[in-house]
mmCIF file of C-alpha atoms in Angstrom:
data_model
loop_
_atom_site.group_PDB
_atom_site.id
_atom_site.type_symbol
_atom_site.label_atom_id
_atom_site.label_comp_id
_atom_site.label_asym_id
_atom_site.label_seq_id
_atom_site.Cartn_x
_atom_site.Cartn_y
_atom_site.Cartn_z
ATOM 1 C CA MET A 253 -25.790 -74.325 4.221
ATOM 2 C CA THR A 254 -27.311 -77.001 4.317
ATOM 3 C CA LYS A 255 -26.136 -80.753 3.794
ATOM 4 C CA PHE A 256 -26.952 -80.182 -0.073
ATOM 5 C CA ASP A 257 -25.753 -77.250 -0.571
ATOM 6 C CA PHE A 258 -22.257 -77.969 0.844
ATOM 7 C CA ASN A 259 -22.317 -81.303 -1.664
ATOM 8 C CA TYR A 260 -23.114 -79.204 -4.186
ATOM 9 C CA ARG A 261 -20.938 -75.934 -3.760
ATOM 10 C CA LEU A 262 -18.428 -78.024 -3.140
ATOM 11 C CA LYS A 263 -18.991 -80.455 -6.633
ATOM 12 C CA GLU A 264 -18.933 -77.084 -8.464
ATOM 13 C CA LEU A 265 -15.084 -76.582 -6.995
ATOM 14 C CA GLY A 266 -13.966 -79.707 -8.239
ATOM 15 C CA LEU A 267 -13.412 -81.312 -4.404
ATOM 16 C CA THR A 268 -14.196 -83.931 -2.906
ATOM 17 C CA LEU A 269 -15.086 -83.749 0.572
ATOM 18 C CA ARG A 270 -10.976 -85.650 1.572
ATOM 19 C CA ASP A 271 -9.825 -82.476 0.081
ATOM 20 C CA PHE A 272 -12.126 -80.208 1.539
ATOM 21 C CA SER A 273 -10.689 -81.725 4.951
ATOM 22 C CA ASP A 274 -7.421 -81.557 4.397
ATOM 23 C CA ILE A 275 -7.507 -77.704 3.079
ATOM 24 C CA SER A 276 -9.597 -77.125 6.216
ATOM 25 C CA ASN A 277 -7.946 -78.759 8.327
ATOM 26 C CA VAL A 278 -11.148 -80.894 9.737
ATOM 27 C CA SER A 279 -11.252 -84.497 10.471
ATOM 28 C CA TYR A 280 -12.970 -85.784 7.893
ATOM 29 C CA SER A 281 -15.183 -87.424 10.090
ATOM 30 C CA THR A 282 -16.782 -84.577 11.727
ATOM 31 C CA ILE A 283 -17.191 -82.711 7.808
ATOM 32 C CA ASN A 284 -18.941 -86.343 7.110
ATOM 33 C CA ASN A 285 -21.304 -86.060 10.096
ATOM 34 C CA TRP A 286 -22.746 -82.485 8.809
ATOM 35 C CA GLY A 287 -25.977 -82.467 8.323
ATOM 36 C CA PHE A 288 -27.103 -85.549 10.164
ATOM 37 C CA GLU A 289 -29.107 -86.122 13.333
ATOM 38 C CA LYS A 290 -27.615 -86.834 16.754
ATOM 39 C CA ASP A 291 -29.023 -89.514 19.102
ATOM 40 C CA ASP A 292 -31.566 -86.682 20.752
ATOM 41 C CA GLY A 293 -32.581 -85.580 17.649
ATOM 42 C CA LYS A 294 -31.098 -82.285 17.077
ATOM 43 C CA LYS A 295 -29.082 -81.516 13.499
ATOM 44 C CA ILE A 296 -25.129 -81.444 13.911
ATOM 45 C CA ALA A 297 -25.420 -77.935 12.001
ATOM 46 C CA ILE A 298 -22.624 -76.783 9.638
ATOM 47 C CA PRO A 299 -20.540 -74.236 10.608
ATOM 48 C CA VAL A 300 -21.298 -70.639 9.308
ATOM 49 C CA TRP A 301 -17.105 -70.329 8.361
ATOM 50 C CA VAL A 302 -17.706 -72.352 5.916
ATOM 51 C CA GLU A 303 -19.376 -71.010 3.160
ATOM 52 C CA PRO A 304 -17.022 -67.607 3.511
ATOM 53 C CA PHE A 305 -14.267 -69.933 3.197
ATOM 54 C CA LEU A 306 -15.632 -72.131 -0.034
ATOM 55 C CA ASP A 307 -16.210 -68.369 -1.194
ATOM 56 C CA ASN A 308 -12.750 -67.389 -0.760
ATOM 57 C CA TYR A 309 -11.392 -70.519 -1.866
ATOM 58 C CA GLU A 310 -13.306 -69.835 -5.003
ATOM 59 C CA LYS A 311 -12.034 -66.327 -5.816
ATOM 60 C CA ALA A 312 -7.716 -67.666 -4.781
ATOM 61 C CA LYS A 313 -8.743 -70.380 -6.976
ATOM 62 C CA LYS A 314 -9.865 -67.030 -10.226
ATOM 63 C CA TYR A 315 -6.920 -65.224 -8.927
ATOM 64 C CA ASP A 316 -4.674 -68.182 -9.129
ATOM 65 C CA TYR A 317 -5.512 -68.967 -12.461
ATOM 66 C CA LEU A 318 -5.382 -65.355 -13.860
ATOM 67 C CA LYS A 319 -2.370 -64.728 -12.563
ATOM 68 C CA LYS A 320 -0.600 -67.892 -14.414
ATOM 69 C CA GLU A 321 -2.847 -66.614 -17.008
ATOM 70 C CA ILE A 322 -0.923 -63.292 -17.345
ATOM 71 C CA PHE A 323 2.242 -63.692 -16.610
ATOM 72 C CA ASP A 324 2.148 -66.402 -19.590
ATOM 73 C CA VAL A 325 1.389 -63.704 -21.674
ATOM 74 C CA MET A 326 4.128 -61.391 -19.621
ATOM 75 C CA LYS A 327 6.780 -64.333 -20.646
ATOM 76 C CA GLU A 328 5.659 -64.379 -24.478
ATOM 77 C CA ILE A 329 5.657 -60.775 -24.996
ATOM 78 C CA GLU A 330 9.428 -60.574 -23.698
ATOM 79 C CA LYS A 331 10.170 -63.016 -25.895
#
């Protein structure tokens, strides 16, 4: 995953770097450094766990939305 891909994915999910820092428990400065070059010329890689983490976050958001909708419909039916 590139820094561009990472930032694009966060935007798709409606997350800021600060939001991602909070939910992933990774310091903001660490996340902000991903994708940049160190003094020795090597890039600071985005960890491999980030992409599946974002995939699962997206699934969880969809699940929470569906669950809420179903419970709202059930409440209406019970009335």
